[in-house]
Coordinates of C-alpha atoms in Angstrom, one line a residue:
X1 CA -26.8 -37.1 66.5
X2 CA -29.7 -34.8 68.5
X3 CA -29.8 -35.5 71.7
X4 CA -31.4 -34.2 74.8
X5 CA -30.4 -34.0 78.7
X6 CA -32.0 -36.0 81.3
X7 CA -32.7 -33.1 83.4
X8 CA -34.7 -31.3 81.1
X9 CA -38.0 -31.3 81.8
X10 CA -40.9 -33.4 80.5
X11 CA -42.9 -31.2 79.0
X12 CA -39.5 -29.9 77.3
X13 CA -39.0 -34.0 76.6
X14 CA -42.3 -34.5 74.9
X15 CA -42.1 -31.4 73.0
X16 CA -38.7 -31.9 71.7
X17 CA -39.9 -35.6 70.6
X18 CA -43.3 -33.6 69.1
X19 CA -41.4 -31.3 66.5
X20 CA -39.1 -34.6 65.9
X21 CA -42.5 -36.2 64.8
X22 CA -43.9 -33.6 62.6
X23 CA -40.1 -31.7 61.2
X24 CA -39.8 -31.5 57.5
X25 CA -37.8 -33.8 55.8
X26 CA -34.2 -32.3 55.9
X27 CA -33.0 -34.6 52.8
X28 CA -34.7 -37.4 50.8
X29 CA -35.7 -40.6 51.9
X30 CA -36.8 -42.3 48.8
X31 CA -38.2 -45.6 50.5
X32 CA -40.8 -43.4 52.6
X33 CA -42.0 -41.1 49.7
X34 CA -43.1 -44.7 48.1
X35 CA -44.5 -45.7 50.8
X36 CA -46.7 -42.8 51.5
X37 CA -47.8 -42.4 47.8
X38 CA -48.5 -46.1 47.7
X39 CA -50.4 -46.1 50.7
X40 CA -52.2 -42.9 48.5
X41 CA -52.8 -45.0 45.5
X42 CA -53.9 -48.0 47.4
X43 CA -56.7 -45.5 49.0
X44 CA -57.5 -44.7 45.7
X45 CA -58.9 -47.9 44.4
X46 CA -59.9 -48.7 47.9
X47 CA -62.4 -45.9 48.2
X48 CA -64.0 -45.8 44.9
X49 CA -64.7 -49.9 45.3
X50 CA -66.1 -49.4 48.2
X51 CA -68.8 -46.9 47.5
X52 CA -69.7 -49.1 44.6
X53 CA -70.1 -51.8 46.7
X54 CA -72.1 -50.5 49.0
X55 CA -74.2 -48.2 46.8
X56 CA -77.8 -49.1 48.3
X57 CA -76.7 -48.7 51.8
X58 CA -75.6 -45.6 51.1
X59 CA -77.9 -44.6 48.9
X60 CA -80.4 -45.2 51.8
X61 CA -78.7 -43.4 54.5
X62 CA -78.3 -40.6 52.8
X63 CA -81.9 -40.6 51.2
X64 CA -81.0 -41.4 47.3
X65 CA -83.2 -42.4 44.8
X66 CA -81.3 -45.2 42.5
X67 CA -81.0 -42.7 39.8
X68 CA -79.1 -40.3 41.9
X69 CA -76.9 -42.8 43.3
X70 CA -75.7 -44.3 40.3
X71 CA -74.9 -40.3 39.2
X72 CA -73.0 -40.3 42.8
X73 CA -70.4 -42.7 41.6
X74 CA -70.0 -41.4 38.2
X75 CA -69.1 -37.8 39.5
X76 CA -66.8 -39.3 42.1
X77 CA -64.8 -41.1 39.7
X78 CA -65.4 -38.7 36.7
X79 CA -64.0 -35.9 39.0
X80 CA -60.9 -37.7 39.0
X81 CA -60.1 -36.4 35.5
X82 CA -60.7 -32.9 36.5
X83 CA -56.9 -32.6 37.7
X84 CA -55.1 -35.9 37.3
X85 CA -53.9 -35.2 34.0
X86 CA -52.3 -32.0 34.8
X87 CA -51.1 -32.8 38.6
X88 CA -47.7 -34.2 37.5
X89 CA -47.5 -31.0 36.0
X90 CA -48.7 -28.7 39.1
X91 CA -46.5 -30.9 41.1
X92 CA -43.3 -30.1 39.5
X93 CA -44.2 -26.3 39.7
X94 CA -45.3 -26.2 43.5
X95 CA -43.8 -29.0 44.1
X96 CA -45.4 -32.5 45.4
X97 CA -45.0 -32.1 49.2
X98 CA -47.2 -29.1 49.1
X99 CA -49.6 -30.6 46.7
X100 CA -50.1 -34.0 48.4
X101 CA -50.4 -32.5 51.4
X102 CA -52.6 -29.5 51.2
X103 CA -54.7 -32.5 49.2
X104 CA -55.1 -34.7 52.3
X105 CA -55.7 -32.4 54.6
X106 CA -58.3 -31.5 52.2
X107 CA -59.5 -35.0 51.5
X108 CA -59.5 -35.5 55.6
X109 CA -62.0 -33.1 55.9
X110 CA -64.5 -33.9 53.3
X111 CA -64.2 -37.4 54.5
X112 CA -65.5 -36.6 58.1
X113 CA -68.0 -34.3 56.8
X114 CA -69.8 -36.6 54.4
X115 CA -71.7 -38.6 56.8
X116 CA -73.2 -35.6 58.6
X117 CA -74.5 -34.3 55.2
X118 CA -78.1 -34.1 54.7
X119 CA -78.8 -32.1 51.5
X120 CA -78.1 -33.5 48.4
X121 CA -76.5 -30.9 47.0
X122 CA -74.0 -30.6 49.8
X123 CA -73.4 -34.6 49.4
X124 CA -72.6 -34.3 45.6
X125 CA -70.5 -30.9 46.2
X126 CA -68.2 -33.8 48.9
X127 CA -68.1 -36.5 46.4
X128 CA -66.7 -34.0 43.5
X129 CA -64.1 -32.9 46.2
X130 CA -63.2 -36.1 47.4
X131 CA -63.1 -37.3 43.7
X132 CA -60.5 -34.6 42.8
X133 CA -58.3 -34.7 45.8
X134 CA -58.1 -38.6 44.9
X135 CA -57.2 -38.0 41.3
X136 CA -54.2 -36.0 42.9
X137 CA -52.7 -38.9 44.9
X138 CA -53.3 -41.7 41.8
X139 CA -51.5 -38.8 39.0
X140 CA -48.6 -38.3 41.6
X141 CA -47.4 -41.8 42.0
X142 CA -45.2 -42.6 39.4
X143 CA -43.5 -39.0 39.4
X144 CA -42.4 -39.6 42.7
X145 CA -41.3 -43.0 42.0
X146 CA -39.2 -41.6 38.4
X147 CA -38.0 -38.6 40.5
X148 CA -37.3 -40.9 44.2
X149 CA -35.8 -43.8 42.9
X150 CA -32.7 -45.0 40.8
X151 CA -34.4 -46.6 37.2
X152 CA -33.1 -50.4 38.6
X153 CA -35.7 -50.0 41.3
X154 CA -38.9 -49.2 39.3
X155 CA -40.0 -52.8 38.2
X156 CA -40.0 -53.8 41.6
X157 CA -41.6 -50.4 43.1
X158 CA -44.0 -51.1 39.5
X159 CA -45.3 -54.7 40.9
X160 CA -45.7 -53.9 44.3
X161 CA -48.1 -50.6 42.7
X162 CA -50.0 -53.2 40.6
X163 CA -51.2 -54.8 43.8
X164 CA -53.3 -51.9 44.3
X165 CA -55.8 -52.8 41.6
X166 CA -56.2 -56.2 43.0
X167 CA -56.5 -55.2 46.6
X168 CA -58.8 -52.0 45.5
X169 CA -61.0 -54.4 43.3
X170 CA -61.0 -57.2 45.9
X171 CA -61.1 -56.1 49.5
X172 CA -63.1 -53.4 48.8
X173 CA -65.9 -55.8 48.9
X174 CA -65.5 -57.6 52.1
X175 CA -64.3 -54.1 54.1
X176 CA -68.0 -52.5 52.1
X177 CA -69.8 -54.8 53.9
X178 CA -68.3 -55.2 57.4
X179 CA -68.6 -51.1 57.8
X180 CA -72.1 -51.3 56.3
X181 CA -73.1 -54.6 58.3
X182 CA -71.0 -54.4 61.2
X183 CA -68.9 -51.1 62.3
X184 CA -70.8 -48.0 60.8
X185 CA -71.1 -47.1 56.9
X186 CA -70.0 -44.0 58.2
X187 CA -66.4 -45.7 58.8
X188 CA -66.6 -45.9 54.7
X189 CA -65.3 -42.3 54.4
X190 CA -63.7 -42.1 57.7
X191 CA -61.2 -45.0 56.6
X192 CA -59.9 -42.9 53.8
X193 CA -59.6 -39.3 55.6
X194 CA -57.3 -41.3 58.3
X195 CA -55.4 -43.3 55.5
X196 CA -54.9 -39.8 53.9
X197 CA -53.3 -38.2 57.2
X198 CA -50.9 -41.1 57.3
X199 CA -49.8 -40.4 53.7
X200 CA -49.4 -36.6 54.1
X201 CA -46.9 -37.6 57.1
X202 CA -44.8 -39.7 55.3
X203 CA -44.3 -37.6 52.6
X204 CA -43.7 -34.4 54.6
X205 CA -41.2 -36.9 56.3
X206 CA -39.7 -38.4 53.0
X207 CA -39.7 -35.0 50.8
X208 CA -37.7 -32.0 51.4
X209 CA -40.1 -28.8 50.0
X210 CA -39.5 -27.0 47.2
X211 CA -39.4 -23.3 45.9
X212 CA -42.5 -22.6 43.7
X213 CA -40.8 -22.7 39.8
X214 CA -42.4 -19.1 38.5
X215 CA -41.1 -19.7 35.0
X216 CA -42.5 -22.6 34.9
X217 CA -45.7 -21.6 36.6
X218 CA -46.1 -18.6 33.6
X219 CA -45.8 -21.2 30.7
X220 CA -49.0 -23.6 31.9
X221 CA -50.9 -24.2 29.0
X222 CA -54.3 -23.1 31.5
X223 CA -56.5 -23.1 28.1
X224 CA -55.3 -26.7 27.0
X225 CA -55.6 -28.4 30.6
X226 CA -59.4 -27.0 31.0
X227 CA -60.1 -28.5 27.3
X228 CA -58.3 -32.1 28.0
X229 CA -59.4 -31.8 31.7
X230 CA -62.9 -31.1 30.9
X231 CA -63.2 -33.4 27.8
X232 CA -62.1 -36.5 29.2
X233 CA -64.7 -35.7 32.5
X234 CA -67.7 -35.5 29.6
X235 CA -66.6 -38.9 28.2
X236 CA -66.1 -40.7 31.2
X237 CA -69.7 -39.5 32.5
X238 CA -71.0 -40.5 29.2
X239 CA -69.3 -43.9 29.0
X240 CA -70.2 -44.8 32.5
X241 CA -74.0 -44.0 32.3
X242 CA -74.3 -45.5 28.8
X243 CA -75.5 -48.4 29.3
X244 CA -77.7 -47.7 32.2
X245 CA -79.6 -44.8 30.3
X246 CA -79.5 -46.4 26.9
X247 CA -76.6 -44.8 25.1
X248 CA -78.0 -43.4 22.0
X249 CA -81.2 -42.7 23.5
X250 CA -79.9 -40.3 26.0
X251 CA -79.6 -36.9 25.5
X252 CA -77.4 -36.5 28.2
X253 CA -75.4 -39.3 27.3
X254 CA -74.8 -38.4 23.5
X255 CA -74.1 -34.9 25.2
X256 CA -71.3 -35.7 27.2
X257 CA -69.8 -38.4 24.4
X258 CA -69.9 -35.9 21.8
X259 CA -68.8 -32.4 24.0
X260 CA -65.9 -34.8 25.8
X261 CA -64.8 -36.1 22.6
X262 CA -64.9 -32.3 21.0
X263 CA -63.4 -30.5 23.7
X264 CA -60.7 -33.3 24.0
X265 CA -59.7 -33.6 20.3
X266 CA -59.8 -29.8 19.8
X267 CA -57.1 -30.1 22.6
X268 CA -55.0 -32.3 21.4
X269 CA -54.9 -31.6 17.4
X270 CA -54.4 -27.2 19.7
X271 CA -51.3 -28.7 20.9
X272 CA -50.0 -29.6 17.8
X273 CA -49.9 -26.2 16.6
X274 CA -48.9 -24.2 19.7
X275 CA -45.6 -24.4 21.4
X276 CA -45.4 -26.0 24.9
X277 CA -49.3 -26.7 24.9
X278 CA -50.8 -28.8 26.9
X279 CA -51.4 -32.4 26.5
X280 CA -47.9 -32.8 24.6
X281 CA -47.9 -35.6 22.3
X282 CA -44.4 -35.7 22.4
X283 CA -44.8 -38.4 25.5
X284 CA -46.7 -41.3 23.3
X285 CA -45.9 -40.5 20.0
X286 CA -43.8 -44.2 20.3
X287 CA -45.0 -46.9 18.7
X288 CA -44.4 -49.2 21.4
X289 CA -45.8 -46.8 24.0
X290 CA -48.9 -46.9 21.8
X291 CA -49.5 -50.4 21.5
X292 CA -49.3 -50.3 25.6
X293 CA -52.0 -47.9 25.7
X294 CA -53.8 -50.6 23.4
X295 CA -52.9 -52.9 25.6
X296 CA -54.1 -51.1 28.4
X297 CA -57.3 -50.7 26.6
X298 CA -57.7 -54.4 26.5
X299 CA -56.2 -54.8 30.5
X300 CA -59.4 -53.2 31.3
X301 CA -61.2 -55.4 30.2
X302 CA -59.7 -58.4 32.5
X303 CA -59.4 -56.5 35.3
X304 CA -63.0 -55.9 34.5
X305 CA -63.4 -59.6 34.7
X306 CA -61.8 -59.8 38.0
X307 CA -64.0 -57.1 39.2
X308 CA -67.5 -57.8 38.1
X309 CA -68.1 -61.0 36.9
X310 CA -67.0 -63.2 40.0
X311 CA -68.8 -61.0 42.6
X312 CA -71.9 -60.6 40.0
X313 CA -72.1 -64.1 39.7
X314 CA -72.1 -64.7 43.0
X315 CA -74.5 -61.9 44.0
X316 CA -76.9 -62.9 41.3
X317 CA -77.5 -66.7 41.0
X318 CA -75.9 -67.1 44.9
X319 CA -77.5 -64.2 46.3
X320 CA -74.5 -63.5 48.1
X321 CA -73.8 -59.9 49.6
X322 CA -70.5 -58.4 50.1
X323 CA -69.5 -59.1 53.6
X324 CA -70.5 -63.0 52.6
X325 CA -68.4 -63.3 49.4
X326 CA -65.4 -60.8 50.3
X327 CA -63.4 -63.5 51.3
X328 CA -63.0 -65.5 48.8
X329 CA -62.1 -62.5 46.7
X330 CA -58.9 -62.3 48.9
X331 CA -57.6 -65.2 47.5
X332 CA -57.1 -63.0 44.0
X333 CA -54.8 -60.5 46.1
X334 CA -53.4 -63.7 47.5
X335 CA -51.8 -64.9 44.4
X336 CA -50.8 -61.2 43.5
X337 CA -48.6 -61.3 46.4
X338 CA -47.1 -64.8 45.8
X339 CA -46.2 -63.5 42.0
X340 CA -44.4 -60.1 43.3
X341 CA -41.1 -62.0 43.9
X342 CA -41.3 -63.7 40.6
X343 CA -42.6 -61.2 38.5
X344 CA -39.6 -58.8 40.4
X345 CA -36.7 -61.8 39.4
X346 CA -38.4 -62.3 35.8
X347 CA -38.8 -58.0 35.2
X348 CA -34.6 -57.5 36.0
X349 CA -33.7 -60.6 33.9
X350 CA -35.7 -61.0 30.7
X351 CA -38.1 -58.8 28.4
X352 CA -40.5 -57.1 29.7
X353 CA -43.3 -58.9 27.0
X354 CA -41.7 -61.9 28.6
X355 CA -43.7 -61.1 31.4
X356 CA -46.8 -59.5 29.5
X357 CA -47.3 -63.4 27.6
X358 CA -47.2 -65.0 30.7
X359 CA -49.4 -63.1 32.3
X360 CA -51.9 -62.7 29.4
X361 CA -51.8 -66.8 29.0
X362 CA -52.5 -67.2 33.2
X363 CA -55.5 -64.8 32.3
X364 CA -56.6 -67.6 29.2
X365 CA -56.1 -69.9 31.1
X366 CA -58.6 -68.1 34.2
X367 CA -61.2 -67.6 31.8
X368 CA -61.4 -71.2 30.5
X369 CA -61.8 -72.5 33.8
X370 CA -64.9 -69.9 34.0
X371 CA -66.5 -71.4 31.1
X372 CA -67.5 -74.4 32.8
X373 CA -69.2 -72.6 35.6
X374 CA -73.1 -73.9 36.3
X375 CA -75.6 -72.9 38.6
X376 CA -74.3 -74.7 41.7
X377 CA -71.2 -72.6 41.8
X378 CA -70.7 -70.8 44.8
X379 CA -67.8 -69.1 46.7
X380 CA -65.4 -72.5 47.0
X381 CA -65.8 -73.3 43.2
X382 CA -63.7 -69.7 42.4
X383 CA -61.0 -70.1 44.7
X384 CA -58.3 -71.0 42.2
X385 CA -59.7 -69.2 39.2
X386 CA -59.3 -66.3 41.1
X387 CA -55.4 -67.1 42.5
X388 CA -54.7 -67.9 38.9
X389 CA -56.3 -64.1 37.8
X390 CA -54.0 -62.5 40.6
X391 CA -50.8 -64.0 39.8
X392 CA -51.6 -62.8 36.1
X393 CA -52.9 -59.3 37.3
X394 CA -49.1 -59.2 38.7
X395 CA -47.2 -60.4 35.2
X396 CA -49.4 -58.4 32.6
X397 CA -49.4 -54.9 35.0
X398 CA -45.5 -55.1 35.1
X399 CA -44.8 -56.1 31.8
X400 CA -47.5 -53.4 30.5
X401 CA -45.9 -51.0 32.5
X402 CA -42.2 -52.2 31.7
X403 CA -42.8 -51.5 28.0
X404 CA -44.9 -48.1 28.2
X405 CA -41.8 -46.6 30.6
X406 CA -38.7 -48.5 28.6
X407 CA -39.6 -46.9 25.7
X408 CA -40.3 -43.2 27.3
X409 CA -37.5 -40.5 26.9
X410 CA -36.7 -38.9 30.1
X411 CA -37.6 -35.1 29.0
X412 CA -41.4 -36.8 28.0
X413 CA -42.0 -38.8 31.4
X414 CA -44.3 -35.4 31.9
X415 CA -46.1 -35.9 28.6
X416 CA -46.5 -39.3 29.5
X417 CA -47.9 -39.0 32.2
X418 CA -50.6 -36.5 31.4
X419 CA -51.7 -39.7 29.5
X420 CA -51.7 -42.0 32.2
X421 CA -55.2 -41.5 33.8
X422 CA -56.6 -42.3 30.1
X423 CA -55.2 -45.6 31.2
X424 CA -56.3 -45.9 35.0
X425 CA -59.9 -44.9 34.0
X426 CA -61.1 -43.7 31.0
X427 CA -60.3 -47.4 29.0
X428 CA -61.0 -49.7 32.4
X429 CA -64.5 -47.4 32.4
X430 CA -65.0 -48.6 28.5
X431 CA -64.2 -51.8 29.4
X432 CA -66.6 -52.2 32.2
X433 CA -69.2 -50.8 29.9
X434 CA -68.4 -53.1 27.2
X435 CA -68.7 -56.4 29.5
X436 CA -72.1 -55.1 31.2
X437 CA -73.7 -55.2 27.7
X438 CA -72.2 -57.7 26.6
X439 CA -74.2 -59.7 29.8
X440 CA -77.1 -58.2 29.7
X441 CA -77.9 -58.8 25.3
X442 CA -76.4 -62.3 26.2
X443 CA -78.8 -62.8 29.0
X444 CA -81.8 -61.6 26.8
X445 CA -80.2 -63.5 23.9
X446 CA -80.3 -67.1 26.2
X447 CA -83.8 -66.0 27.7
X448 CA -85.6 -65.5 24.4
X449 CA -83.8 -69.2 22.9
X450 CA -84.1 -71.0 26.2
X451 CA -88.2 -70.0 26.1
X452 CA -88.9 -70.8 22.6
X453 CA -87.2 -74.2 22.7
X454 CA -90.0 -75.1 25.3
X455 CA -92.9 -76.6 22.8
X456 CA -96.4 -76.6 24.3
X457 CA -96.9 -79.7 26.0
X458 CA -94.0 -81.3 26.3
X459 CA -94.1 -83.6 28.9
X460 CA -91.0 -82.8 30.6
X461 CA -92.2 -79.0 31.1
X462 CA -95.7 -80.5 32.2
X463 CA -93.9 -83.0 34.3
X464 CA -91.8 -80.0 35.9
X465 CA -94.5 -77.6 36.6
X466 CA -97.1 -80.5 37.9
X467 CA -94.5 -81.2 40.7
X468 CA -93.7 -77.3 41.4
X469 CA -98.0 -76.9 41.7
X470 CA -97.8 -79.7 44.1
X471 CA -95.1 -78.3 45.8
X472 CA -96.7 -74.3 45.8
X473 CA -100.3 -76.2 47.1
X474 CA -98.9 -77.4 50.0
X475 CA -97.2 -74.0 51.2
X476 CA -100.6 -72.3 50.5
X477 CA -98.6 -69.4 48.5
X478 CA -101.5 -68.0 45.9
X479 CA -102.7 -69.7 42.9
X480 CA -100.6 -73.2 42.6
X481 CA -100.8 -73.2 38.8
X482 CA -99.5 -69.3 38.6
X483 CA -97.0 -69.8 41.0
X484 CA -95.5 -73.5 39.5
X485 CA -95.6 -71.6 36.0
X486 CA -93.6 -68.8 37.4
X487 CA -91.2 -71.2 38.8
X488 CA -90.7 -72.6 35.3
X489 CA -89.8 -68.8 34.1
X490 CA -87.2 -68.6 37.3
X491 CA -85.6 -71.5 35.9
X492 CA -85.0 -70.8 32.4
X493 CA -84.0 -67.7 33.8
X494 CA -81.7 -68.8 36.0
X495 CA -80.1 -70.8 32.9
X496 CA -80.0 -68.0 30.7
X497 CA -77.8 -65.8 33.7
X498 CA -75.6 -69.2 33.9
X499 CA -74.9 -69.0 29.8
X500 CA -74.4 -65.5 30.0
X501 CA -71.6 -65.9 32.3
X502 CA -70.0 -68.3 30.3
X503 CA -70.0 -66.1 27.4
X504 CA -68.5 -63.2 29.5
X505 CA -65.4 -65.7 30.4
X506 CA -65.3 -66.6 26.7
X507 CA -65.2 -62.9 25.9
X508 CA -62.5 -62.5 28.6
X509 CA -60.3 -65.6 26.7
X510 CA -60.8 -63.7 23.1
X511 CA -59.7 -60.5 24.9
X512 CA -56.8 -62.2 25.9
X513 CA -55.9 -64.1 22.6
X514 CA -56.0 -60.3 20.8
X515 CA -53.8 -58.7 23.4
X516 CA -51.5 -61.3 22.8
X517 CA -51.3 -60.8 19.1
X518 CA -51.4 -57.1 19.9
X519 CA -47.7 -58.3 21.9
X520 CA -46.3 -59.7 19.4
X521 CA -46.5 -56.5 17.1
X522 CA -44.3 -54.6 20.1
X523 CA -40.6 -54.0 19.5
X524 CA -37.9 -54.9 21.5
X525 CA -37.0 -51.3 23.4
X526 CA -33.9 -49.7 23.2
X527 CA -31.3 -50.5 26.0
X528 CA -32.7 -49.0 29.1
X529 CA -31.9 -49.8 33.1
X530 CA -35.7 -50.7 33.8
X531 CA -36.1 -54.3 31.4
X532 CA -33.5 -56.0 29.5
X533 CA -34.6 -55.9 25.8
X534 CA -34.4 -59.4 24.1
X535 CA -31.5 -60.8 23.3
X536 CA -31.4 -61.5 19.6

């Protein structure tokens, strides 16, 4: 044990208790490392939320038309993909305590800078940086959990990492809107860079460092990782501005679609034919590991759910803004947190699709409670639908999870996880596109049907706008007859948003009943310490 003599002095005191503070790890602590990357991951989700969220505040400090904003978030997130597929691959070569931390330093100091930028090309130049250094910490994750921890540890370590889609999706909502209400957007960015300084400390503390592995370092596949890298970048721009510039009817958008999808298959079908190229197939060629990137697919799409219908709804028809509904969206981490012990008991003792029907059924059972929604919901009426959606989000991530890593082979866990951010945002992305369409044709769909089943005269339409024209008189608002008509057209409106909703919920319970049947077609796995296969 290190200890030091009363007599010495204090400056000799402090500055012994200083290099304590900030010495290298001298052997692993496990426990720490998961911490810290955690505490990484969670930022993640965090940060990305929150800049959606709060889009047109920021988009007005910094002086953005609407156009450029959206193309803000899409390189933020899209930059992600630049490195995350190849950082569990950097990390074994340099090894992780010099990647994660000469990544947060980095991250710390884009994240201070941002606010104080004023040109636009200088605020997009941040954003790619702060998108990159984020795919780092998300990629990193689960090596250091498969390289940290004994195999009986990961489904725990694996629920307690599923919380941070629910907390990113969730309280980056209400936290948007008190920094952009209350404390300073500016606190938006600021929050992350400090959050990323606590992470590099724990993981200089948990993580002993590591000679750079030369061999290893002369066999990256540079060629491959640019073409994968670069591809899945294209398609994720592509997917996310699809439906907001048309799809087909964007150049740019059948641009990035068709260059991603090139540069990306001409990697992959490359690796097939060239020895120890990168991506490897090797890690998914499974065919349980491929029905959990299905399933994954089709994840995405509820977590989707979680994410946009609830707070659209409520932003929409309650005119709502974040710092107003954030709280009820805490009750969906809420029930996340009440279903770690459980799904933790269930994960060591039974199959891990055990866990993956429960969860999927909790998430049927969610979106049937959204299909009686009306007008008059507000905040209150989405309390439990949204405890029910977290303690799912806690069963389906683990057993997803459970059967993608069961089934893995040790020497592949690198292969696999070159595939993983195809699964953290490239299928959530499709997803999210998927639902917004599906709303908005809905929507037009319930407008068009809603206004021709009004005939001309019918006396309950006369009836209604007679009373909104007395109404509109007596406020002196314009022309009374305009303005009741218009408030005829605002109602049937209003009804067709209500319907639309509805049929995203029913789209959410026939996502569910297919990812279900998709379970059923997954194998028991082979014995493994992680989940118990099925006793026959």
């Amino acid at each position: 044990m290190i200890s030091i003599s009363s007599q010495t002095s204090p400056r000799s005191r402090a500055f012994f208790w200083f290099s304590r503070l900030f010495a290298g790890a001298s052997a692993p602590r496990p426990l720490l490392a998961v911490i810290g990357i955690f505490i990484g991951a969670f930022m993640t989700s965090l940060h990305t939320r929150m800049i959606s969220v709060g889009q047109r505040d920021l988009g007005g400090v910094f002086g953005l038309s609407i156009d450029e904003m959206a193309w803000l978030i899409t390189v933020l997130n899209a930059s992600q993909l630049l490195i995350a597929p190849a950082v569990p691959w950097f990390a074994t070569v340099f090894g992780m305590v010099r990647v994660v931390g000469i990544a947060g330093v980095l991250l710390l100091l884009a994240c201070i800078a941002t606010p104080y930028a004023t040109s636009i090309e200088v605020i997009f130049a941040l954003h790619i940086a702060q998108g990159i250094l984020l795919g780092i910490f998300l990629s990193v994750t689960l090596l250091i959990v498969f390289k940290s921890l004994r195999p009986a540890l990961w489904i725990a370590v694996m629920a307690f990492y599923g919380l941070r889609i629910v907390v990113g999706v969730n309280v980056g909502v209400p936290m948007a809107g008190v920094f952009a209400d209350g404390l300073g957007w500016q606190w938006i960015y600021w929050t992350t860079g400090l959050l990323s300084m606590c992470m590099v400390w724990m993981i200089w503390k948990a993580l002993p460092g590591q000679i750079t592995d030369k061999a290893m370092l002369k066999r990256t596949d540079w060629p491959g990782i640019i073409m994968f890298c670069g591809g899945l970048t294209l398609l994720y721009a592509g997917i996310d501005q699809g439906e907001r510039l048309d799809w087909l009817g964007s150049g740019v958008v059948v641009s990035c679609l068709v260059g991603g999808a090139a540069l990306a298959l001409i990697a992959l079908v490359r690796a097939e034919f060239t020895p120890a190229a990168f991506p490897s197939r090797a890690g998914i060629s499974n065919r349980n590991i491929l029905l959990g990137f299905v399933l994954a697919g089709l994840y995405g799409m509820l977590i989707s759910a979680n994410a946009a219908l609830v707070s659209t709804f409520l932003s929409v028809m309650g005119g709502l803004k974040a710092i107003q509904m954030g709280w009820v969206l805490l009750f969906a981490v809420a029930g996340n947190i009440a279903a770690i012990p459980i799904v933790i008991w269930l994960g060591r003792r039974v199959d891990a699709r055990v866990n993956l029907a429960l969860g999927l059924t909790l998430f049927a059972i969610a979106a049937v409670m959204g299909t009686t929604l009306t007008n008059e919901w507000r905040a209150h009426e989405f309390t439990l639908l949204l405890v029910v959606m977290g303690v799912a989000h806690s069963f389906v991530f683990v057993g997803l999870m459970a059967v993608i890593v069961s089934n893995v082979v040790p020497q592949n866990i690198l292969s696999m996880l070159s595939f993983i951010p195809v699964i953290r945002i490239i299928l959530p992305t499709i997803s999210a596109a998927a639902l917004s369409a599906w709303l908005r044709n809905q929507g037009a769909h319930y407008r068009a049907v809603l206004g021709e089943s009004l005939p001309a005269g019918d006396t309950r339409v006369a009836g209604q706008i007679t009373a909104l024209q007395e109404r509109y008189a007596g406020m002196g608002a314009g022309d009374p007859v305009f303005q009741a008509k218009a408030g005829v057209g605002k109602l049937i409106a209003r009804e067709a948003n209500v319907l639309a909703f509805m049929d995203g919920f029913h789209l959410v319970l026939a996502v569910c009943l297919v990812a279900l049947f998709v379970s059923l077609l997954v194998r028991a796995a082979p014995w493994n310490p992680v989940s118990p296969p099925l006793k026959k």
